[in-house]
Amino acid sequence: MRTLFAKEVRMPSPDLIWMRPEGSGVGRPAGRSRAEITEAAVRVADRDGLAGVSMRHVAAELGTGAGSLYRYVETREDLLDLMADHVAGEYRLGAPTGAWLDDLVDVGLQAREIHRRHPWLPGLVLTRPVAGPRGLDLTEHVLAVLADHPAPDGDKLVALAMLQAVVAAAAQAEASPVDARRSARFAAHVVAQGNHPHLAALDPGPAGGDPLPTALRRILAGLLPVVP
C-alpha cells in the first residue's frame, strides 16, 4: 500500500522527458522502449484522435498493462511531447539551397503533409509548443537556411513559430470542411440581407489552386524583409 500511495503522490519531473534516463522506474528490467511506446501512442491517435490517447489505451495497443508504462513515461503530457517530436522526424531536411524563402515554404508544405497524416497534431502544435530533439533539428535547419539573412535571430525564431502556427491552423481548418461550409452558408445568408456592403463586395478570387504557398510567402517576406 505504501508503494502504491508513493506512486500516486509523486510530483512530475520539472524537466522534459528527454532529460530523464530511459527505463529508470522500479520493477522488473525494462522490456520496452520509449520509442516503442511512442509509436503505439501515435497509432492510437491516428486511429482514435487525441482524446483516445491514454496510458490504458496505449498499453492495450502494446498488449500490456497500463502500470508497466509508468517505468518509461511519467504522465500523459510526457507522452504527448514524445508523440509530437516523433512525427517531426518525418521532415526531409536537406541542405539549404540558397533560396531561403523557397526553402521555408517547402518546410511549411512538408508540415501540412505531416498534419494531414496525423490530424491530431495541429492541436498539439497550437497549444503545446514543446521542442524535443527532432523539433530542435527542424529549428537548426531553419536557422541554417536563414544563416545569411540580415534579420535578427529573434525575428528568425518568430518567423518559424508563425510558419508552424499558420500551417497548423490551416490544417485544422482543412480537417473540418463541414464547419467551413456551414460558416460560408451563414455568411452568405447575412450578406444577402444587405447590411454588410464590404462583405458583399469581397472578391473571392479564382476558384481552385492551393493558396497556402502564396500565403506563406507573403507572411514570411513580411516577417523577414530584406532591406537594401
mmCIF file of C-alpha atoms in Angstrom:
data_model
loop_
_atom_site.group_PDB
_atom_site.id
_atom_site.type_symbol
_atom_site.label_atom_id
_atom_site.label_comp_id
_atom_site.label_asym_id
_atom_site.label_seq_id
_atom_site.Cartn_x
_atom_site.Cartn_y
_atom_site.Cartn_z
ATOM 1 C CA MET A 1 0.000 0.000 0.000
ATOM 2 C CA ARG A 2 2.792 2.427 0.826
ATOM 3 C CA THR A 3 4.363 1.767 -2.585
ATOM 4 C CA LEU A 4 1.097 2.482 -4.380
ATOM 5 C CA PHE A 5 0.498 5.617 -2.338
ATOM 6 C CA ALA A 6 4.007 6.911 -3.033
ATOM 7 C CA LYS A 7 3.418 6.434 -6.731
ATOM 8 C CA GLU A 8 0.184 8.385 -6.638
ATOM 9 C CA VAL A 9 1.615 11.453 -4.886
ATOM 10 C CA ARG A 10 4.948 11.593 -6.751
ATOM 11 C CA MET A 11 5.336 15.011 -8.355
ATOM 12 C CA PRO A 12 6.062 15.103 -12.086
ATOM 13 C CA SER A 13 9.624 15.962 -13.017
ATOM 14 C CA PRO A 14 10.212 19.641 -13.906
ATOM 15 C CA ASP A 15 12.463 18.526 -16.782
ATOM 16 C CA LEU A 16 11.275 17.481 -20.224
ATOM 17 C CA ILE A 17 11.289 13.735 -20.704
ATOM 18 C CA TRP A 18 14.388 13.728 -22.915
ATOM 19 C CA MET A 19 16.449 14.968 -19.960
ATOM 20 C CA ARG A 20 15.496 11.938 -17.877
ATOM 21 C CA PRO A 21 17.085 8.483 -18.116
ATOM 22 C CA GLU A 22 15.038 5.973 -20.056
ATOM 23 C CA GLY A 23 13.624 2.954 -18.246
ATOM 24 C CA SER A 24 14.676 4.148 -14.797
ATOM 25 C CA GLY A 25 11.496 3.145 -12.970
ATOM 26 C CA VAL A 26 11.099 0.468 -10.327
ATOM 27 C CA GLY A 27 10.135 -3.114 -11.007
ATOM 28 C CA ARG A 28 11.432 -5.732 -13.403
ATOM 29 C CA PRO A 29 14.055 -4.808 -16.022
ATOM 30 C CA ALA A 30 12.671 -2.721 -18.841
ATOM 31 C CA GLY A 31 11.073 -4.749 -21.602
ATOM 32 C CA ARG A 32 10.024 -1.891 -23.853
ATOM 33 C CA SER A 33 11.442 1.408 -25.038
ATOM 34 C CA ARG A 34 10.128 4.939 -25.169
ATOM 35 C CA ALA A 35 10.254 4.730 -28.953
ATOM 36 C CA GLU A 36 8.032 1.641 -28.989
ATOM 37 C CA ILE A 37 5.542 3.262 -26.613
ATOM 38 C CA THR A 38 5.567 6.489 -28.630
ATOM 39 C CA GLU A 39 4.909 4.663 -31.890
ATOM 40 C CA ALA A 40 1.979 2.857 -30.284
ATOM 41 C CA ALA A 41 0.582 6.170 -28.998
ATOM 42 C CA VAL A 42 0.837 7.679 -32.486
ATOM 43 C CA ARG A 43 -1.080 4.721 -33.917
ATOM 44 C CA VAL A 44 -3.796 5.190 -31.308
ATOM 45 C CA ALA A 45 -4.030 8.927 -32.036
ATOM 46 C CA ASP A 46 -4.114 8.393 -35.803
ATOM 47 C CA ARG A 47 -6.970 5.940 -35.352
ATOM 48 C CA ASP A 48 -8.951 7.378 -32.430
ATOM 49 C CA GLY A 49 -7.870 11.014 -32.152
ATOM 50 C CA LEU A 50 -6.024 12.711 -29.340
ATOM 51 C CA ALA A 51 -8.855 12.067 -26.888
ATOM 52 C CA GLY A 52 -8.210 8.346 -27.320
ATOM 53 C CA VAL A 53 -4.617 8.606 -26.114
ATOM 54 C CA SER A 54 -4.410 7.393 -22.528
ATOM 55 C CA MET A 55 -1.998 5.153 -20.701
ATOM 56 C CA ARG A 56 -4.624 2.422 -20.691
ATOM 57 C CA HIS A 57 -5.335 2.623 -24.423
ATOM 58 C CA VAL A 58 -1.664 2.791 -25.375
ATOM 59 C CA ALA A 59 -0.923 -0.171 -23.115
ATOM 60 C CA ALA A 60 -3.740 -2.100 -24.789
ATOM 61 C CA GLU A 61 -2.197 -1.298 -28.168
ATOM 62 C CA LEU A 62 1.017 -2.869 -26.894
ATOM 63 C CA GLY A 63 -0.748 -5.794 -25.261
ATOM 64 C CA THR A 64 0.351 -4.924 -21.733
ATOM 65 C CA GLY A 65 -0.947 -3.252 -18.580
ATOM 66 C CA ALA A 66 -1.060 0.499 -18.104
ATOM 67 C CA GLY A 67 1.054 0.290 -14.949
ATOM 68 C CA SER A 68 4.026 -1.005 -16.914
ATOM 69 C CA LEU A 69 4.198 2.189 -18.992
ATOM 70 C CA TYR A 70 4.963 4.356 -15.978
ATOM 71 C CA ARG A 71 8.507 2.981 -15.923
ATOM 72 C CA TYR A 72 9.087 4.881 -19.172
ATOM 73 C CA VAL A 73 6.596 7.779 -19.208
ATOM 74 C CA GLU A 74 5.572 9.580 -16.022
ATOM 75 C CA THR A 75 2.475 11.364 -17.345
ATOM 76 C CA ARG A 76 0.213 11.650 -20.361
ATOM 77 C CA GLU A 77 1.816 15.048 -21.002
ATOM 78 C CA ASP A 78 5.160 13.322 -21.433
ATOM 79 C CA LEU A 79 3.534 11.007 -23.935
ATOM 80 C CA LEU A 80 2.090 13.925 -25.916
ATOM 81 C CA ASP A 81 5.516 15.577 -26.066
ATOM 82 C CA LEU A 82 7.068 12.341 -27.319
ATOM 83 C CA MET A 83 4.373 11.948 -29.973
ATOM 84 C CA ALA A 84 4.735 15.476 -31.355
ATOM 85 C CA ASP A 85 8.504 15.127 -31.538
ATOM 86 C CA HIS A 86 8.284 11.655 -33.095
ATOM 87 C CA VAL A 87 6.288 12.836 -36.106
ATOM 88 C CA ALA A 88 8.668 15.800 -36.506
ATOM 89 C CA GLY A 89 11.097 13.142 -37.675
ATOM 90 C CA GLU A 90 9.072 12.914 -40.887
ATOM 91 C CA TYR A 91 10.555 16.156 -42.248
ATOM 92 C CA ARG A 92 13.084 15.775 -45.054
ATOM 93 C CA LEU A 93 15.706 18.340 -44.113
ATOM 94 C CA GLY A 94 18.139 18.696 -46.973
ATOM 95 C CA ALA A 95 20.944 21.190 -47.350
ATOM 96 C CA PRO A 96 19.860 24.825 -47.823
ATOM 97 C CA THR A 97 19.523 25.750 -51.496
ATOM 98 C CA GLY A 98 20.413 29.423 -51.085
ATOM 99 C CA ALA A 99 16.816 30.483 -51.808
ATOM 100 C CA TRP A 100 15.669 30.987 -48.217
ATOM 101 C CA LEU A 101 12.042 31.776 -48.997
ATOM 102 C CA ASP A 102 11.631 28.706 -51.205
ATOM 103 C CA ASP A 103 13.236 26.544 -48.529
ATOM 104 C CA LEU A 104 10.937 27.850 -45.770
ATOM 105 C CA VAL A 105 7.829 27.423 -47.904
ATOM 106 C CA ASP A 106 8.957 23.847 -48.537
ATOM 107 C CA VAL A 107 9.173 23.329 -44.762
ATOM 108 C CA GLY A 108 5.630 24.670 -44.455
ATOM 109 C CA LEU A 109 4.262 22.401 -47.160
ATOM 110 C CA GLN A 110 6.003 19.394 -45.612
ATOM 111 C CA ALA A 111 4.438 20.364 -42.290
ATOM 112 C CA ARG A 112 0.994 20.365 -43.877
ATOM 113 C CA GLU A 113 1.520 16.848 -45.201
ATOM 114 C CA ILE A 114 2.595 15.688 -41.739
ATOM 115 C CA HIS A 115 -0.524 17.294 -40.252
ATOM 116 C CA ARG A 116 -2.665 15.535 -42.853
ATOM 117 C CA ARG A 117 -1.168 12.181 -41.903
ATOM 118 C CA HIS A 118 -1.680 12.934 -38.215
ATOM 119 C CA PRO A 119 -4.872 15.028 -37.829
ATOM 120 C CA TRP A 120 -4.357 15.241 -34.049
ATOM 121 C CA LEU A 121 -1.082 17.139 -34.459
ATOM 122 C CA PRO A 122 -2.390 20.719 -35.020
ATOM 123 C CA GLY A 123 -3.937 20.754 -31.575
ATOM 124 C CA LEU A 124 -0.568 19.974 -30.003
ATOM 125 C CA VAL A 125 1.392 22.436 -32.144
ATOM 126 C CA LEU A 126 -1.003 25.247 -31.267
ATOM 127 C CA THR A 127 -1.252 24.522 -27.543
ATOM 128 C CA ARG A 128 1.972 22.741 -26.501
ATOM 129 C CA PRO A 129 4.997 24.474 -28.037
ATOM 130 C CA VAL A 130 7.494 21.903 -26.759
ATOM 131 C CA ALA A 131 10.633 21.277 -28.817
ATOM 132 C CA GLY A 132 12.220 17.855 -28.451
ATOM 133 C CA PRO A 133 15.296 16.521 -30.281
ATOM 134 C CA ARG A 134 13.648 16.349 -33.706
ATOM 135 C CA GLY A 135 11.949 19.696 -33.179
ATOM 136 C CA LEU A 136 15.335 21.231 -32.446
ATOM 137 C CA ASP A 137 16.690 19.601 -35.606
ATOM 138 C CA LEU A 138 13.990 21.470 -37.514
ATOM 139 C CA THR A 139 14.906 24.733 -35.787
ATOM 140 C CA GLU A 140 18.566 24.170 -36.633
ATOM 141 C CA HIS A 141 17.619 23.569 -40.267
ATOM 142 C CA VAL A 142 15.605 26.788 -40.469
ATOM 143 C CA LEU A 143 18.429 28.773 -38.877
ATOM 144 C CA ALA A 144 20.843 27.262 -41.406
ATOM 145 C CA VAL A 145 18.502 28.299 -44.227
ATOM 146 C CA LEU A 146 18.467 31.822 -42.792
ATOM 147 C CA ALA A 147 22.159 31.959 -41.869
ATOM 148 C CA ASP A 148 22.923 34.706 -44.388
ATOM 149 C CA HIS A 149 19.678 36.607 -43.851
ATOM 150 C CA PRO A 150 20.237 40.004 -42.171
ATOM 151 C CA ALA A 151 17.254 39.688 -39.812
ATOM 152 C CA PRO A 152 17.968 39.449 -36.052
ATOM 153 C CA ASP A 153 17.982 35.940 -34.615
ATOM 154 C CA GLY A 154 14.839 36.663 -32.599
ATOM 155 C CA ASP A 155 12.949 37.592 -35.768
ATOM 156 C CA LYS A 156 14.025 34.328 -37.384
ATOM 157 C CA LEU A 157 12.629 32.330 -34.467
ATOM 158 C CA VAL A 158 9.391 34.322 -34.587
ATOM 159 C CA ALA A 159 9.111 33.572 -38.315
ATOM 160 C CA LEU A 160 9.494 29.845 -37.635
ATOM 161 C CA ALA A 161 6.865 29.968 -34.886
ATOM 162 C CA MET A 162 4.453 31.818 -37.170
ATOM 163 C CA LEU A 163 5.114 29.382 -40.009
ATOM 164 C CA GLN A 164 4.262 26.450 -37.761
ATOM 165 C CA ALA A 165 1.181 28.142 -36.315
ATOM 166 C CA VAL A 166 -0.227 29.187 -39.692
ATOM 167 C CA VAL A 167 0.246 25.727 -41.183
ATOM 168 C CA ALA A 168 -1.268 24.050 -38.116
ATOM 169 C CA ALA A 169 -4.286 26.371 -38.226
ATOM 170 C CA ALA A 170 -4.724 25.779 -41.964
ATOM 171 C CA ALA A 171 -4.513 22.010 -41.485
ATOM 172 C CA GLN A 172 -7.010 22.168 -38.634
ATOM 173 C CA ALA A 173 -9.456 24.118 -40.796
ATOM 174 C CA GLU A 174 -8.894 21.732 -43.689
ATOM 175 C CA ALA A 175 -9.779 18.813 -41.436
ATOM 176 C CA SER A 176 -13.181 20.404 -40.668
ATOM 177 C CA PRO A 177 -14.710 21.054 -44.128
ATOM 178 C CA VAL A 178 -18.265 20.675 -42.820
ATOM 179 C CA ASP A 179 -17.791 23.539 -40.367
ATOM 180 C CA ALA A 180 -16.260 25.679 -43.119
ATOM 181 C CA ARG A 181 -19.242 25.064 -45.412
ATOM 182 C CA ARG A 182 -21.704 25.864 -42.618
ATOM 183 C CA SER A 183 -19.878 29.114 -41.879
ATOM 184 C CA ALA A 184 -19.872 30.035 -45.577
ATOM 185 C CA ARG A 185 -23.612 29.426 -45.840
ATOM 186 C CA PHE A 186 -24.272 31.597 -42.792
ATOM 187 C CA ALA A 187 -22.074 34.400 -44.174
ATOM 188 C CA ALA A 188 -23.958 34.273 -47.479
ATOM 189 C CA HIS A 189 -27.254 34.428 -45.587
ATOM 190 C CA VAL A 190 -26.156 37.531 -43.651
ATOM 191 C CA VAL A 191 -24.729 39.276 -46.731
ATOM 192 C CA ALA A 192 -27.984 38.673 -48.607
ATOM 193 C CA GLN A 193 -29.763 40.905 -46.073
ATOM 194 C CA GLY A 194 -27.900 43.902 -47.465
ATOM 195 C CA ASN A 195 -26.358 45.258 -44.252
ATOM 196 C CA HIS A 196 -22.736 44.307 -44.938
ATOM 197 C CA PRO A 197 -21.711 46.041 -48.197
ATOM 198 C CA HIS A 198 -17.985 45.463 -47.683
ATOM 199 C CA LEU A 199 -18.525 41.752 -47.227
ATOM 200 C CA ALA A 200 -20.759 41.701 -50.274
ATOM 201 C CA ALA A 201 -18.065 43.435 -52.338
ATOM 202 C CA LEU A 202 -15.364 40.916 -51.473
ATOM 203 C CA ASP A 203 -13.694 39.322 -54.470
ATOM 204 C CA PRO A 204 -13.398 35.575 -53.722
ATOM 205 C CA GLY A 205 -10.606 35.275 -56.272
ATOM 206 C CA PRO A 206 -10.134 32.476 -58.797
ATOM 207 C CA ALA A 207 -11.535 29.095 -57.858
ATOM 208 C CA GLY A 208 -9.172 26.197 -57.368
ATOM 209 C CA GLY A 209 -5.457 26.247 -56.721
ATOM 210 C CA ASP A 210 -3.542 25.984 -53.469
ATOM 211 C CA PRO A 211 -3.500 29.274 -51.533
ATOM 212 C CA LEU A 212 -1.061 28.135 -48.834
ATOM 213 C CA PRO A 213 2.265 28.619 -50.677
ATOM 214 C CA THR A 214 1.373 32.206 -51.631
ATOM 215 C CA ALA A 215 0.132 32.947 -48.108
ATOM 216 C CA LEU A 216 3.328 31.590 -46.582
ATOM 217 C CA ARG A 217 5.481 33.617 -48.955
ATOM 218 C CA ARG A 218 3.675 36.829 -48.064
ATOM 219 C CA ILE A 219 3.810 36.166 -44.332
ATOM 220 C CA LEU A 220 7.485 35.185 -44.303
ATOM 221 C CA ALA A 221 8.534 38.028 -46.576
ATOM 222 C CA GLY A 222 6.737 40.432 -44.256
ATOM 223 C CA LEU A 223 8.341 38.984 -41.149
ATOM 224 C CA LEU A 224 11.821 38.765 -42.677
ATOM 225 C CA PRO A 225 12.131 41.722 -45.056
ATOM 226 C CA VAL A 226 15.409 42.086 -46.912
ATOM 227 C CA VAL A 227 16.203 45.785 -46.725
ATOM 228 C CA PRO A 228 18.713 47.017 -49.354
#
